[in-house]
Short mmCIF file of C-alpha atoms in Angstrom, two decimals:
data_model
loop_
_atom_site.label_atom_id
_atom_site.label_comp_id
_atom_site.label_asym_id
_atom_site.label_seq_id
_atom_site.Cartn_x
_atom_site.Cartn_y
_atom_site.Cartn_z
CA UNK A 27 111.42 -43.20 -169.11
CA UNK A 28 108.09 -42.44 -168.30
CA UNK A 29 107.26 -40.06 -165.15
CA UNK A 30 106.11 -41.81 -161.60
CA UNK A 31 103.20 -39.82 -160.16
CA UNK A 32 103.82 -38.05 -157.37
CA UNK A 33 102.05 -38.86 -154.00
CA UNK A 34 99.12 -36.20 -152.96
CA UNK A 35 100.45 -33.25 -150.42
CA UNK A 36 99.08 -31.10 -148.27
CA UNK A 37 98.41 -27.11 -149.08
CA UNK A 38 100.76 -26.09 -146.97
CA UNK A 39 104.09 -28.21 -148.78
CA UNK A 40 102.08 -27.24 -152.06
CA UNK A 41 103.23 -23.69 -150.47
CA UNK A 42 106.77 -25.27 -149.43
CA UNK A 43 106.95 -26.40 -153.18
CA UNK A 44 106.32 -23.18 -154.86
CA UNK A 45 109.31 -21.57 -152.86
CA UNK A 46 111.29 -23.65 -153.28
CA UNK A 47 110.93 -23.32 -157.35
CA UNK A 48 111.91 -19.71 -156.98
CA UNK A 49 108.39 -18.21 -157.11
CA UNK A 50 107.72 -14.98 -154.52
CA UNK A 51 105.34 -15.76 -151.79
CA UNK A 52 105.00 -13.22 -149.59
CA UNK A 53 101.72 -13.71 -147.66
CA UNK A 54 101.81 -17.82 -147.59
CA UNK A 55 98.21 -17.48 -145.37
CA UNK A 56 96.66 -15.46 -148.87
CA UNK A 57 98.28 -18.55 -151.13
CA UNK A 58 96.97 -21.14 -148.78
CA UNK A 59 93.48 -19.96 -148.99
CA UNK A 60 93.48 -19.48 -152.83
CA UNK A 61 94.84 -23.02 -153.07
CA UNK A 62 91.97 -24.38 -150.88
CA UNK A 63 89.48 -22.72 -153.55
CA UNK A 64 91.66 -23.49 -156.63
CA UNK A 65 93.33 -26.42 -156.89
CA UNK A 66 97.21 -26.64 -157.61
CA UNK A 67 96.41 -28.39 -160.74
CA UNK A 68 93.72 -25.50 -162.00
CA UNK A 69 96.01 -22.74 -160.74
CA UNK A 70 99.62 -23.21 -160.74
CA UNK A 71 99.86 -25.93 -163.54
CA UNK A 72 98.18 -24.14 -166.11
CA UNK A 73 99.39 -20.64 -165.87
CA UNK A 74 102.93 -21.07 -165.12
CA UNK A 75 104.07 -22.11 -168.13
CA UNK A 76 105.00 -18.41 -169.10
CA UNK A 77 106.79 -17.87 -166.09
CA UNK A 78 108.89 -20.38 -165.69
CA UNK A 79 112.87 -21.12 -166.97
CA UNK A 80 114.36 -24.35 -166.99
CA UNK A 81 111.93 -25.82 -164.73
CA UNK A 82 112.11 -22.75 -162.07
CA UNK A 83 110.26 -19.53 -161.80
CA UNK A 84 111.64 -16.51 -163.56
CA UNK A 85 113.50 -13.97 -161.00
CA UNK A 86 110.68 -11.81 -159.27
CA UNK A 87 107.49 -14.07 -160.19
CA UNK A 88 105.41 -13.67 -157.38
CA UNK A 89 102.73 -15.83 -156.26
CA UNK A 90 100.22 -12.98 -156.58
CA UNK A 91 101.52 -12.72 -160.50
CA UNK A 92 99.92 -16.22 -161.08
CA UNK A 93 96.39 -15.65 -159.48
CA UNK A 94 96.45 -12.54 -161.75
CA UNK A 95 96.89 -14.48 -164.60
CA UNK A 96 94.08 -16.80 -163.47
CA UNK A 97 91.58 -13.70 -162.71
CA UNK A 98 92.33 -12.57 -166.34
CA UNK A 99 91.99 -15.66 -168.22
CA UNK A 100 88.59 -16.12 -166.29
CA UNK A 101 87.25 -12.92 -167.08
CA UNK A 102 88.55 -12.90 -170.39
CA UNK A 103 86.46 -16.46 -171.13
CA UNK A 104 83.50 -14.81 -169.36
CA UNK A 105 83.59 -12.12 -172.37
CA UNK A 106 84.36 -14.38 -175.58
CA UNK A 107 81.22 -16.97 -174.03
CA UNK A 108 78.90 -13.79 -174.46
CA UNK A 109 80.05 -13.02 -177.57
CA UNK A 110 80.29 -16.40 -179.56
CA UNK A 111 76.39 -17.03 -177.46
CA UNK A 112 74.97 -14.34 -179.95
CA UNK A 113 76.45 -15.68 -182.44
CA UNK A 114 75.74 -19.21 -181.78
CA UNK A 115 71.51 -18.45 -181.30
CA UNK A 116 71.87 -16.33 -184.56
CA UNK A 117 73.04 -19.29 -187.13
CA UNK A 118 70.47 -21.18 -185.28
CA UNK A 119 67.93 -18.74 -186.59
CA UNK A 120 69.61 -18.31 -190.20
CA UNK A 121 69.84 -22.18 -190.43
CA UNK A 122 66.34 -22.73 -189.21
CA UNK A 123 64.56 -20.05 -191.43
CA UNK A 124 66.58 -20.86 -194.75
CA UNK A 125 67.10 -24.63 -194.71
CA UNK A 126 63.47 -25.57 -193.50
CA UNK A 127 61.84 -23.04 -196.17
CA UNK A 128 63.93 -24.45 -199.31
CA UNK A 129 64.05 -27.80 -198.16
CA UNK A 130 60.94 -28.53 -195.18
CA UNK A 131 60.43 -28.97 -191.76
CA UNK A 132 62.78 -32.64 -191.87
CA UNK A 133 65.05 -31.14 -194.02
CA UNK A 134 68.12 -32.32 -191.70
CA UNK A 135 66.98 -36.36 -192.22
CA UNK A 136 67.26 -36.04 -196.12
CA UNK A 137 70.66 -37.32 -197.14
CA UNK A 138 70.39 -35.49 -200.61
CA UNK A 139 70.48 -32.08 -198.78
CA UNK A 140 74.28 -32.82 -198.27
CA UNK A 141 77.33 -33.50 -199.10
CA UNK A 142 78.76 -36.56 -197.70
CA UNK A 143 75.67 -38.89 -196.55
CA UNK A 144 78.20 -40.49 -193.79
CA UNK A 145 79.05 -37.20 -192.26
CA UNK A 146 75.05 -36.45 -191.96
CA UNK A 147 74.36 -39.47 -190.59
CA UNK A 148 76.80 -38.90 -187.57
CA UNK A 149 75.03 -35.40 -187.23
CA UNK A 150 71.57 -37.58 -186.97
CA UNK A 151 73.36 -39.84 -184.19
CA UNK A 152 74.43 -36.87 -182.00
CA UNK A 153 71.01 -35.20 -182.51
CA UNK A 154 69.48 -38.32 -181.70
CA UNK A 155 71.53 -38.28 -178.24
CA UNK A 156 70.57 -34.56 -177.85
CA UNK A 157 66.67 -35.34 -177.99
CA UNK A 158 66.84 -38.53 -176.01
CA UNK A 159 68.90 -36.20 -173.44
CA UNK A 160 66.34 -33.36 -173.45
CA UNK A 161 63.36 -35.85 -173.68
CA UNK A 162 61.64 -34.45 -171.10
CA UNK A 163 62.08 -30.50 -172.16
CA UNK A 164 58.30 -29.03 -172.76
CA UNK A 165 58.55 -28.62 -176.42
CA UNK A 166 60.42 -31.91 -177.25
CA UNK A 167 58.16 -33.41 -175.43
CA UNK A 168 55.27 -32.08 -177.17
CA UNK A 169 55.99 -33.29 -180.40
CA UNK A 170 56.75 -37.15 -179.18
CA UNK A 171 53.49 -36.94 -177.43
CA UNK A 172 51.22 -34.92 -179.72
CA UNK A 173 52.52 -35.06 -183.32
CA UNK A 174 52.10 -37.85 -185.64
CA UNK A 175 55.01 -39.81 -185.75
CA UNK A 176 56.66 -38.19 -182.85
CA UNK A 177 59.04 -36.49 -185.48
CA UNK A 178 61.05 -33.23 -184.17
CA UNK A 179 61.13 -30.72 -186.84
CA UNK A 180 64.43 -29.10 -187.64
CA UNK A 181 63.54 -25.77 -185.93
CA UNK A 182 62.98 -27.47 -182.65
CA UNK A 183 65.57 -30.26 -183.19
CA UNK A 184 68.18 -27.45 -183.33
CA UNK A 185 67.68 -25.65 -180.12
CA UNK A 186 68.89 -29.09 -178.45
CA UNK A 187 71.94 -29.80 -180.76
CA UNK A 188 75.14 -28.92 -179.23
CA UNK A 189 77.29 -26.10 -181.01
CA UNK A 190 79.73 -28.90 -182.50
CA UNK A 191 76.78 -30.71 -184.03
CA UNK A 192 75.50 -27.54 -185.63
CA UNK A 193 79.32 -26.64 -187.37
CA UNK A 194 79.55 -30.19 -188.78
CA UNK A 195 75.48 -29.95 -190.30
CA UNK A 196 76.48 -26.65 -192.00
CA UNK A 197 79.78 -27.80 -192.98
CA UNK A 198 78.02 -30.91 -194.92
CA UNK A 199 75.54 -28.50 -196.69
CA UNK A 200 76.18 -27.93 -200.39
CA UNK A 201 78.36 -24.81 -201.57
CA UNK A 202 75.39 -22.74 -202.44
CA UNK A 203 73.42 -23.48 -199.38
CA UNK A 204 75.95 -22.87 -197.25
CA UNK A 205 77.03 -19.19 -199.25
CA UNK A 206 73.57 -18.18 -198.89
CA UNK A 207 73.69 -18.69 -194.92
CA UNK A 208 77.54 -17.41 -194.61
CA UNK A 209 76.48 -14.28 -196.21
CA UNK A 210 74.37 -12.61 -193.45
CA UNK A 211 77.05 -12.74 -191.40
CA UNK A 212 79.15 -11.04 -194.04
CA UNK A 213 81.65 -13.31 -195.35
CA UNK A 214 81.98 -16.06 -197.59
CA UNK A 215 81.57 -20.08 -197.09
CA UNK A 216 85.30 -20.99 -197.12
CA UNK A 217 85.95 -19.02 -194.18
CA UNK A 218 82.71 -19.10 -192.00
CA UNK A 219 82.51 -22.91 -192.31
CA UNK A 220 86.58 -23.03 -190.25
CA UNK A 221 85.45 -20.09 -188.07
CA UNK A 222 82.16 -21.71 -186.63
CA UNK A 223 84.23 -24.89 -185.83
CA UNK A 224 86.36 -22.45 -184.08
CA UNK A 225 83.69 -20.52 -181.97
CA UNK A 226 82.40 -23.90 -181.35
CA UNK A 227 85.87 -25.30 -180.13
CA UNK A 228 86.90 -21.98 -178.11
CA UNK A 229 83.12 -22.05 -176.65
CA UNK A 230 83.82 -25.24 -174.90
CA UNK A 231 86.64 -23.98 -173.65
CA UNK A 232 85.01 -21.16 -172.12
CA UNK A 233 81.93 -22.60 -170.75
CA UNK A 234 84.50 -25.39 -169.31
CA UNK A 235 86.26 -23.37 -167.26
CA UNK A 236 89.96 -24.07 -169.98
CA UNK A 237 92.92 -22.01 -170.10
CA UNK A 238 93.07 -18.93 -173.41
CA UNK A 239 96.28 -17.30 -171.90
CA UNK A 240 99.19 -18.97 -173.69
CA UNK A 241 97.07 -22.14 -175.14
CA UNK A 242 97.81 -22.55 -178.85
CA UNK A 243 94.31 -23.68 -180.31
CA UNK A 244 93.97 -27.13 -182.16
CA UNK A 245 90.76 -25.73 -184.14
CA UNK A 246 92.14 -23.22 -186.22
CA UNK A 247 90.32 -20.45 -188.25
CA UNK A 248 91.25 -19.36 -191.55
CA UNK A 249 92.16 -15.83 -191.51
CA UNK A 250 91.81 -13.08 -194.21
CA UNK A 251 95.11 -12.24 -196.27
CA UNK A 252 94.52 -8.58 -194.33
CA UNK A 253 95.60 -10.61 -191.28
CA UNK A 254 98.10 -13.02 -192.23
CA UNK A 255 100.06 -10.29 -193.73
CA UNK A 256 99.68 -8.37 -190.06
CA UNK A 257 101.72 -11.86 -189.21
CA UNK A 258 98.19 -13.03 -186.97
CA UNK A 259 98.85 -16.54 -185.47
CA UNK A 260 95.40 -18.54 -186.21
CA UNK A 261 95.95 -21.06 -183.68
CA UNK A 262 95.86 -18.01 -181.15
CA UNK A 263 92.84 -16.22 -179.07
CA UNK A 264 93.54 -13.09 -181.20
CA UNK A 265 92.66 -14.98 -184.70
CA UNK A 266 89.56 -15.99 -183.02
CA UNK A 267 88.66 -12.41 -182.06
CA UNK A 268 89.38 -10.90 -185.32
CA UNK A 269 86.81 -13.13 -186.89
CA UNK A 270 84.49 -12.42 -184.08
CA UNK A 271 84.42 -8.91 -185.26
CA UNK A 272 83.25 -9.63 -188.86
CA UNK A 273 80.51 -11.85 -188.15
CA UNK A 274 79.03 -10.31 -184.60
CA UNK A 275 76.44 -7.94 -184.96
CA UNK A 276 77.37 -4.48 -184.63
CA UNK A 277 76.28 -3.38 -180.76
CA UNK A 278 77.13 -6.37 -179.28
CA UNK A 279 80.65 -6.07 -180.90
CA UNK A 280 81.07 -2.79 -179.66
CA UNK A 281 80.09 -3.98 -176.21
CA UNK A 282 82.92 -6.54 -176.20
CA UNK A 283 85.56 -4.26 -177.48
CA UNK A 284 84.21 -1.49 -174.93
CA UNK A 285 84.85 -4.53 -171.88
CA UNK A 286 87.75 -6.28 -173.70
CA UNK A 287 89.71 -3.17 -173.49
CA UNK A 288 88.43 -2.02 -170.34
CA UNK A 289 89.78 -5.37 -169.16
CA UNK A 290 92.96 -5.40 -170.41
CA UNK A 291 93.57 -1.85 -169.00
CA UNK A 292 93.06 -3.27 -165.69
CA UNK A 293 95.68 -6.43 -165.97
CA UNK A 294 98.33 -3.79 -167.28
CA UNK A 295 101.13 -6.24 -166.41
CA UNK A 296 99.48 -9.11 -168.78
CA UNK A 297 101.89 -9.91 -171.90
CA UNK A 298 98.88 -9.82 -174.31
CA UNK A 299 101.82 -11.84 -176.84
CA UNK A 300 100.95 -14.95 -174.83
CA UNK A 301 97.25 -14.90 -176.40
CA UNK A 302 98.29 -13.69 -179.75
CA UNK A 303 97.56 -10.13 -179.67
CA UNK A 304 99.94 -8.06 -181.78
CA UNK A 305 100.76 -4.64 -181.37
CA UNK A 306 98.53 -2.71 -183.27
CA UNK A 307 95.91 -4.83 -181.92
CA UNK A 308 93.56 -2.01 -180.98
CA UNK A 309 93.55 -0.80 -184.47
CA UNK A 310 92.45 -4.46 -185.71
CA UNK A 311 89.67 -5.01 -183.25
CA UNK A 312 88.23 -1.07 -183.56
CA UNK A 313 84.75 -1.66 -184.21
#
């Protein structure tokens, strides 16, 4: 049978609640005011799941354990965002400067510059939506007033297409075109094509406030035999970091190890397992 849902309550029984599952609350005033600025749903729902047993909280869970977890998550996301953003404005540079000077400034409208003409027509719907979204930014706006035709070139057109949009255009490319971009960022097609849908898919996540701590990812990279033999989940955070590495530009890497470990020695108590680190993960993320 399917559940009934249950009737709003106040703070104060979402409090009652909570006790009465087992978990520690100590200072009820402290959880009442972090539940008035996160909601039960945000907080408790999502980041309990590791620290609960048969529907109760594990002995000696305290309330204070959970908002930890929250903190850590948040700052974590705060750290990948940065990360994947550099990489995100660099393959629009690589894409813009390659494709337009092989194949012209409307390169993205010609169907025999891909693969499957249906995929790159669904890429032409959602950059339509993207333009007609940012119709009034300055330099869309200058080429539907001032250019014949109104056309947006592809190095303007891709500054307004989302991150998704910009994976499924380069995974429609042909082979060579799309080894020639995959290359200067150090790693062949067959990989960077799963790990850009990735960074897409964990950037939305990020910039959406999701959960990373115990989340098993739906978008997948591939990972290098290196890794799977180091028994790597890639449906994990950690798979997503270890391709992060190869493709990031060398000081902002080392920036993000520099804070990533920083920020792990400060959440001592976190069970890193629960976002797929393994234990010689500081070996495997060294820059």
């Amino acid at each position: 049978m399917k559940k009934i849902h249950q009737e709003p309550i106040s703070i104060e029984n979402q409090v009652k609640n909570l006790i009465d599952l087992g978990l520690l609350v100590e200072d009820k005033t402290y959880a009442k005011k972090i539940l008035g600025r996160i909601s039960y749903y945000r907080l408790i729902k999502a980041y309990s799941i590791t620290l609960k047993k048969d529907g109760r909280y594990i002995s000696g869970i305290s309330f204070e354990d959970i908002v930890s977890l929250y903190k850590f998550d948040r700052e974590l996301r705060q750290l990948i965002f940065e990360t994947i953003e550099h990489i995100e404005v660099s393959l629009r540079a690589v894409i813009t400067n390659y494709f337009s000077l092989r194949y012209g400034n409307f390169s993205y409208k010609d169907m025999n510059n891909f693969e499957k003409q249906k995929e790159q027509e669904r890429v032409l719907e959602e950059l339509a939506r993207e333009v007609k979204r940012n119709r009034r930014s300055p330099f869309i706006k200058n080429f539907k007033d001032n250019y014949e035709g109104g056309e947006i070139p592809l190095y303007a057109v891709i500054e307004v297409a989302s991150f998704g949009t910009l994976s499924k255009m380069y995974k429609n490319m042909k082979n060579e075109d799309k080894s020639k971009i995959a290359k200067v960022f150090h790693t062949d097609y067959h990989y960077f094509e799963s790990w850009i849908e990735n960074f897409a898919y964990i950037r939305n996540i990020c910039a959406h406030y999701g959960r990373l701590y115990g989340a098993k990812l739906t978008k997948s990279p591939k990972l290098y035999k290196e890794y799977l033999k180091n028994n790597i989940s890639n449906n994990t955070i950690f798979a997503t970091l270890v391709n992060l590495k190869i493709v990031s530009e060398e000081e902002n890497y080392k920036k993000f190890y520099h804070d990533l470990t920083a920020l792990i020695a400060r959440y001592e108590n976190i069970e890193l397992r629960h976002v797929g680190f393994i234990e010689n993960w500081k070996e495997l993320l060294k820059p």
